[in-house]
Every structure is written in C-alpha cells, then in structure tokens.
Tab-separated table of C-alpha atoms in Angstrom:
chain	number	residue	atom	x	y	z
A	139	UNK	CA	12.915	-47.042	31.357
A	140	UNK	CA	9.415	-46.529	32.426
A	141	UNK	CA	7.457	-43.128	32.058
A	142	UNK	CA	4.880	-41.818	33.946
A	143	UNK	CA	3.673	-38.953	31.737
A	144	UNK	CA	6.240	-37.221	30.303
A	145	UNK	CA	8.639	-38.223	33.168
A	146	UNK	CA	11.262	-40.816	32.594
A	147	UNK	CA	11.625	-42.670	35.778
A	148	UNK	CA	15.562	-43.803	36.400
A	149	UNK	CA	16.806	-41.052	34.291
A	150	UNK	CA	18.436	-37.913	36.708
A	151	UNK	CA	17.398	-37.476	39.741
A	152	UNK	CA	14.766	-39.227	41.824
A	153	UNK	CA	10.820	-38.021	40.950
A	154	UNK	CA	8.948	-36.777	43.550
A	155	UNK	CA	5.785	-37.388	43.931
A	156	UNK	CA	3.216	-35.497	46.189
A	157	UNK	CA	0.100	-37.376	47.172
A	158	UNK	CA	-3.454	-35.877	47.401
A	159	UNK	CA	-5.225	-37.193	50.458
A	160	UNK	CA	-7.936	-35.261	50.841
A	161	UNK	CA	-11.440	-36.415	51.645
A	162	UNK	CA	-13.728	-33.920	49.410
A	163	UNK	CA	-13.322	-31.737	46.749
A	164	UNK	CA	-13.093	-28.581	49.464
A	165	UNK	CA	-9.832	-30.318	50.417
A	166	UNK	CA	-8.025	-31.392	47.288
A	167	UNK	CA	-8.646	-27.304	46.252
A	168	UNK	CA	-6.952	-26.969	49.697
A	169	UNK	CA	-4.072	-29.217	48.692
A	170	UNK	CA	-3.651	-28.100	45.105
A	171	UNK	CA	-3.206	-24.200	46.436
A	172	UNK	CA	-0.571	-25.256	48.526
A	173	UNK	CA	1.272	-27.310	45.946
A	174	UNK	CA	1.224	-24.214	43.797
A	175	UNK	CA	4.607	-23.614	43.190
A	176	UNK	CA	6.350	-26.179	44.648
A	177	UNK	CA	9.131	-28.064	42.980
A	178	UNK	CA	7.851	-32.031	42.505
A	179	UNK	CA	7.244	-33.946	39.198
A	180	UNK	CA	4.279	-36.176	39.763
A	181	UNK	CA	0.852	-36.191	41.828
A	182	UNK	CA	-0.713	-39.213	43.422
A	183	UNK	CA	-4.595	-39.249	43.851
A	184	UNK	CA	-5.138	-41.905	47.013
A	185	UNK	CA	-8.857	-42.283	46.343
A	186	UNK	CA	-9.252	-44.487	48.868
A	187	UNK	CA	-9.628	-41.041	50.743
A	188	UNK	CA	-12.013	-39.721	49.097
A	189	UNK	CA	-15.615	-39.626	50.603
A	190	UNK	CA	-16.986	-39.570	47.192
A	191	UNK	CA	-15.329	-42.930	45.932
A	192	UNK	CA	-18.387	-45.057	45.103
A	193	UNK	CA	-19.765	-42.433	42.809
A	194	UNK	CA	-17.814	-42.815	39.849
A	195	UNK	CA	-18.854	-39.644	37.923
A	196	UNK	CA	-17.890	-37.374	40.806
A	197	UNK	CA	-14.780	-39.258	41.237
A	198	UNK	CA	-13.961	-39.008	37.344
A	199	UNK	CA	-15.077	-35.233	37.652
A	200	UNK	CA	-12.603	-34.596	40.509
A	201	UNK	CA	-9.484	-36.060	38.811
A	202	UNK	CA	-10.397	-33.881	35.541
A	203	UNK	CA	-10.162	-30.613	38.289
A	204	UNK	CA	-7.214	-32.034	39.194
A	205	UNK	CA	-5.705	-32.386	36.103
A	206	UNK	CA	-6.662	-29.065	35.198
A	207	UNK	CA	-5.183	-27.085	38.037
A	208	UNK	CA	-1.951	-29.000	37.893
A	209	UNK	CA	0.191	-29.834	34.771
A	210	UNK	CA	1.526	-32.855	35.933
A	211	UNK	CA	1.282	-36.460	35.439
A	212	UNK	CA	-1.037	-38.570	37.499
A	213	UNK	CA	-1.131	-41.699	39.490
A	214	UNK	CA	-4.438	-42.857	41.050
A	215	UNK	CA	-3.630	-44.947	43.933
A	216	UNK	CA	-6.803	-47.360	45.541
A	217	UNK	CA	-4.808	-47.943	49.107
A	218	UNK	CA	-6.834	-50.929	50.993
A	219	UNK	CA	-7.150	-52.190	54.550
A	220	UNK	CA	-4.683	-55.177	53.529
A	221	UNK	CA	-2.017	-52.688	52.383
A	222	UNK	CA	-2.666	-49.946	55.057
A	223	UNK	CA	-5.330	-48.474	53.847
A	224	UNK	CA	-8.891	-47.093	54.905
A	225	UNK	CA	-11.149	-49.337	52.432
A	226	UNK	CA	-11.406	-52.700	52.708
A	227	UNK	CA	-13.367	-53.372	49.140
A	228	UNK	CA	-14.199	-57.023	47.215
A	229	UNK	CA	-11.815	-58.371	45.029
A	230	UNK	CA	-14.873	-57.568	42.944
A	231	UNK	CA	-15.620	-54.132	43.169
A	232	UNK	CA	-11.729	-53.592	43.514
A	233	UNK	CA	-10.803	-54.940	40.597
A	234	UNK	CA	-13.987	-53.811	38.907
A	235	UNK	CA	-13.161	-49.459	39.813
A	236	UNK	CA	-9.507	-50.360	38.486
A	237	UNK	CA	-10.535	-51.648	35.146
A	238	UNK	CA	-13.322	-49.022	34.892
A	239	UNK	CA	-10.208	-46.324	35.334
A	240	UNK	CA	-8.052	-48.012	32.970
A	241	UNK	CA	-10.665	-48.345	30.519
A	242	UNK	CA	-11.649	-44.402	31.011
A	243	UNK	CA	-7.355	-43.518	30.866
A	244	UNK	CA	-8.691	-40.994	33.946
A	245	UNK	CA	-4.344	-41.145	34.666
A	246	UNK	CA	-1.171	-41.991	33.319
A	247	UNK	CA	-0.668	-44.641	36.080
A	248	UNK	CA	-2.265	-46.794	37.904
A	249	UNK	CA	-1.159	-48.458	41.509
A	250	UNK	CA	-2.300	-52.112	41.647
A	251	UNK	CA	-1.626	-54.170	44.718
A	252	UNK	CA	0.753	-56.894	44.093
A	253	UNK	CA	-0.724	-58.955	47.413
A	254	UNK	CA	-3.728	-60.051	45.584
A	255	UNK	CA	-4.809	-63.173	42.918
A	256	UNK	CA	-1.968	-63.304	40.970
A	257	UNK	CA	-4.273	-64.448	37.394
A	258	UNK	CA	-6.407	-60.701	37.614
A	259	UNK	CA	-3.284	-58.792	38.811
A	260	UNK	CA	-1.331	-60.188	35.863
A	261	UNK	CA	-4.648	-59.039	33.253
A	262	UNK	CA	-5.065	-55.434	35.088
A	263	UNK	CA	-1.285	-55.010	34.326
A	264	UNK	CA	-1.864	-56.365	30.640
A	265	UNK	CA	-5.166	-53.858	30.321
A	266	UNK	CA	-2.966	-51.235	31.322
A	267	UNK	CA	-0.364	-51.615	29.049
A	268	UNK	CA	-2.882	-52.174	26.362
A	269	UNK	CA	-4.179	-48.301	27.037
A	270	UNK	CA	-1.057	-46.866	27.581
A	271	UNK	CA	-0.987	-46.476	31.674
A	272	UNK	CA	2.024	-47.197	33.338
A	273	UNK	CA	1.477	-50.216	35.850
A	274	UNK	CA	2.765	-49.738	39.282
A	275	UNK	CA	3.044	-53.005	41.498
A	276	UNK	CA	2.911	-52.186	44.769
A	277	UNK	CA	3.655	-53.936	48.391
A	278	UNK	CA	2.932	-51.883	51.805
A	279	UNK	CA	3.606	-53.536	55.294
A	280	UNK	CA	3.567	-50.901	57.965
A	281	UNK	CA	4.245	-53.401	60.597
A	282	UNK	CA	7.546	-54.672	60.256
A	283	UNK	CA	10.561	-55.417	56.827
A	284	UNK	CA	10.880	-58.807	56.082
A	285	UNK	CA	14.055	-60.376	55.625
A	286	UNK	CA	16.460	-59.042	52.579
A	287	UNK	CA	15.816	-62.473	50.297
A	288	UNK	CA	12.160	-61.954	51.124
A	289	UNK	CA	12.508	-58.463	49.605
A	290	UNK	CA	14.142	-59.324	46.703
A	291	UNK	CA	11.519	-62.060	46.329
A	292	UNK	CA	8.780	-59.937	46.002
A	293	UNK	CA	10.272	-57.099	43.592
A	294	UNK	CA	11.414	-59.884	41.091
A	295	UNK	CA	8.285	-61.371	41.221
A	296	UNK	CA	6.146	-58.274	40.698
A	297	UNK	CA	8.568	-57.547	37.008
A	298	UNK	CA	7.718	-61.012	36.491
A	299	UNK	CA	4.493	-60.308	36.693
A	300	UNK	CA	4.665	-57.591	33.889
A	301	UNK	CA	5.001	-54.069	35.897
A	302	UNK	CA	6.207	-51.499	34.491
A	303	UNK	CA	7.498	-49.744	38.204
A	304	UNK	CA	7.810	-52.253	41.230
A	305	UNK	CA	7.360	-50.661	44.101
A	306	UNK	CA	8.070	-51.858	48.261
A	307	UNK	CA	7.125	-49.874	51.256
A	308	UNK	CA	7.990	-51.477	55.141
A	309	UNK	CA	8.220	-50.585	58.214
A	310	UNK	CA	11.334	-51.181	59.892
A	311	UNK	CA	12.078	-51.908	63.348
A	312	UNK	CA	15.709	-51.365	63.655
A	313	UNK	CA	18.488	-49.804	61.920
A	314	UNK	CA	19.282	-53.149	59.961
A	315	UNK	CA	15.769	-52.801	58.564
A	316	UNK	CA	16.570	-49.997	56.686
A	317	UNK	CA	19.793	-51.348	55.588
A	318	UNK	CA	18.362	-54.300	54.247
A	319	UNK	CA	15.423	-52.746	52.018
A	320	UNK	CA	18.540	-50.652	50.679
A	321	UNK	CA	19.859	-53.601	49.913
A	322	UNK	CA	17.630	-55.075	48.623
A	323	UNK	CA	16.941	-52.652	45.797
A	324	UNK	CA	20.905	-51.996	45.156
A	325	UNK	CA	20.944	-55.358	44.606
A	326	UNK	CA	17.368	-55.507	42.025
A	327	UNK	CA	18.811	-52.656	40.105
A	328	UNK	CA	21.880	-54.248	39.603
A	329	UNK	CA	19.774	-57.135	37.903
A	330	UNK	CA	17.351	-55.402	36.031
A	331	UNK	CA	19.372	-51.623	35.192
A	332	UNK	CA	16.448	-50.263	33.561
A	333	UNK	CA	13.448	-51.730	35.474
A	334	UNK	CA	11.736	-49.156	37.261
A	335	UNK	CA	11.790	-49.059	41.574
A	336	UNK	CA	10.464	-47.538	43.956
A	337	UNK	CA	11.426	-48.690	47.496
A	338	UNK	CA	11.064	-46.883	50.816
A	339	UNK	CA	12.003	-47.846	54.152
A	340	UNK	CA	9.251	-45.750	56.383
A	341	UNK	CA	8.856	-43.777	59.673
A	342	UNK	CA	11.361	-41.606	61.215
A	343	UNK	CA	14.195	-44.835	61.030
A	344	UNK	CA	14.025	-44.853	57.779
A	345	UNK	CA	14.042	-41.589	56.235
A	346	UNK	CA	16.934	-42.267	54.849
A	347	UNK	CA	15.778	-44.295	52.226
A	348	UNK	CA	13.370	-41.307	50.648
A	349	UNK	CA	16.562	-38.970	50.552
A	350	UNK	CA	19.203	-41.218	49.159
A	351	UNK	CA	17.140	-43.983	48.233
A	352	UNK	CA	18.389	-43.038	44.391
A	353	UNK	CA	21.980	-43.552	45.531
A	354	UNK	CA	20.533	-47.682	45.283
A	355	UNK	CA	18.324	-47.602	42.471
A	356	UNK	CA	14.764	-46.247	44.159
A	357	UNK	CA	13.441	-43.811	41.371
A	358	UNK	CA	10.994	-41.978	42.899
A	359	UNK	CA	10.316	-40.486	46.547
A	360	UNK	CA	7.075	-39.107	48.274
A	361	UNK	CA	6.701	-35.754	50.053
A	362	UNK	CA	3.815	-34.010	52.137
A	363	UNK	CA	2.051	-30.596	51.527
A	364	UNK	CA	-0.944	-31.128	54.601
A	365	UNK	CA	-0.619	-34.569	55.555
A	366	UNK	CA	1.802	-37.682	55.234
A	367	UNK	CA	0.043	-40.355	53.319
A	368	UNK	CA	2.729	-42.825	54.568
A	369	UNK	CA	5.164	-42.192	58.021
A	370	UNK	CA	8.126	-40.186	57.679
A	371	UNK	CA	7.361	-38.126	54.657
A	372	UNK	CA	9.203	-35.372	53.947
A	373	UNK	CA	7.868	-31.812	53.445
A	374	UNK	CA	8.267	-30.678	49.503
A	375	UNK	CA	9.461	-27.622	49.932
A	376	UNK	CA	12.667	-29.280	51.429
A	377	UNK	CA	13.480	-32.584	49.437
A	378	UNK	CA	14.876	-31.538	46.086
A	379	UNK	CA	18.056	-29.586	47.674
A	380	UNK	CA	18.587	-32.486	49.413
A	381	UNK	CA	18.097	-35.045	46.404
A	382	UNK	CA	20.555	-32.160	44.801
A	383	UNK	CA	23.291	-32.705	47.156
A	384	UNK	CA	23.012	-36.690	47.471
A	385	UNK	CA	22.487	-36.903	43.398
C-alpha cells in the first residue's frame, strides 16, 4: 500500500487530510493555530494560493514553518486553471516548480495533474519515486461526472501511468452522479486491492462520498478548518466520529 509519511494509506480507516489555503504567511499561521489539536493525519499545501509562489525561497521557507509547527506528513498540491484552480502556468514553468520540489524533497508527496502530456507526467512520477515522494495522480472536473466507464478509464490509466495514489474529484449533477463515482472506485479497488484511491464526489450531493467513501475503497477524505478548498468539505472537528461509525 502506498505511504504518505508515516501513514499507510488503505490500512484502517480513511486519512484525512486538511488543506492549507492560505494566501501569505499571516494566514497559514492563522490556519495552523486552528488546526492545533484537531484530529486529521495529513496536511495539503495548495500553493497555487499562495501570493508568494514565484519566489521559490520564500515558498521553500514557508513549507519548512509548516513543517515545523505541525508533525505531520505533507502534500504540496499546484491546483491550475484546467483543474479548478487559480493559476494558469506553462507546461514549462509547471513542470519546471514540480521537479524543482521533487528535487529539494520540500514534502512527502507531491500532486501532479494527470490531464497533462502524458511523456513528462510519466518522468515527474518516475523522479518522484526516485527521491522517495509519493506520486499522487490527480483529475478535478467541477462541472459535471462523466460516465462510470469513463471513470474507471481514467483511474486505470493514471496506475498505468506509475502513481502511487490515483485520485478523481467531479462534480455531480444528480444523485446517479454520486452513485456512479462510488462505483466506480468499488469497482477499481476490487481490481487493484492494494492500489491507493482517492475519489470524491463534490458539493453538497455528494457528501456522501467523503464520509463513506472508504466503505468503496477511497482512502483518504478532505476537511476544512477556514475555508473549503473543494465544495462540500466537511469541518475536521466533525469527520472522524463519523468515519468511526461508517468504518
């Protein structure tokens, strides 16, 4: 099974992760006094946030304050415009601030975008398993959930692709939405027991997938301190009774 960190993904319960969207340094020290105490297993950096992104050394210097006020694992998470994000970089520079990370091990995983040239995601996910970060493919549409095949397409072709977690986030726009991203990943697990998912169905509809998305084979779920990173994230301080009662 993967590991992010010390943290085996697929054994137990699902992770949760909280995600750091802050835009400054003021704000992540915001964030970070909040999650003090909380009950969650791994932090997600979305640098894409961040106002200082395009200066390297004060990015590297905020993920080290990071890492010191919080003993947890890390995932740094470059969200674009494509993916429903708030940067919409080259394939240059993107790829080029991924590798520079990887290189520098600033985390124990890495998100990569699976919706980009295939050739330079497959290397990134090769670099990072030559440094000893954990890969995460990822695949965001917050318009709409394609069919179930469609789904199953695209995790089976990110593990082909070498990642360590594959991970799906839509949008749905009905009730059968949800039901077939469920689906979908009962179905992937069932193939691949000890590949590493992570598979949300967002917005209020589908909640339901990021409380009993483990019940299917989704190994990790996302919850909010300030913001919501993503629709229909659930507050920390709530989700591990309820991952209790459903595990």
């Amino acid at each position: 099974m993967a590991k992010i960190g010390d943290i085996v993904l697929g054994q137990g319960l699902p992770k949760i992760c909280i995600p750091l969207v802050a835009k400054d340094e003021e704000g992540i020290n915001r964030e970070l006094d909040l999650m003090a105490g909380l009950d969650f297993d791994i932090v997600e950096f979305r640098i894409a946030y961040f106002e200082g992104l395009e200066d390297y050394t004060r990015l590297k210097d905020l993920v080290g304050l990071i890492k010191n006020r919080l003993n947890k694992p890390l995932i740094l998470t470059l969200r674009t415009k494509n993916e429903g994000g708030n940067v919409d970089p080259s394939e240059a520079t993107y790829f080029g601030l991924l590798e520079k990370i990887i290189e520098d091990r600033l985390a124990e995983a890495i998100d990569i975008e699976y919706m980009r040239k295939q050739e330079r995601v497959v290397k990134l996910v090769a670099l990072a398993k030559d440094k000893g970060l954990t890969s995460i493919l990822s695949n965001h549409d917050f318009d709409s959930t394609p069919a179930k095949e469609e789904i199953v397409t695209r995790l089976e072709a990110m593990i082909g692709m070498g990642a360590d977690v594959a991970k799906i986030a839509l949008m749905p726009t009905c009730p059968d939405d949800v039901l077939n991203l469920l689906g979908a990943t009962s179905q992937v697990k069932a193939k691949y027991p000890d590949q590493a998912l992570i598979t949300v169905s967002m917005g209020q509809m589908g909640t339901i997938s990021r409380l009993a998305g483990g019940v299917f084979g989704s190994d990790m779920t996302f919850a909010s301190v300030l913001e919501e990173s993503a629709p229909g994230q659930i507050p920390a301080k709530n989700i591990r009774r309820v991952l209790g009662i459903l595990g």
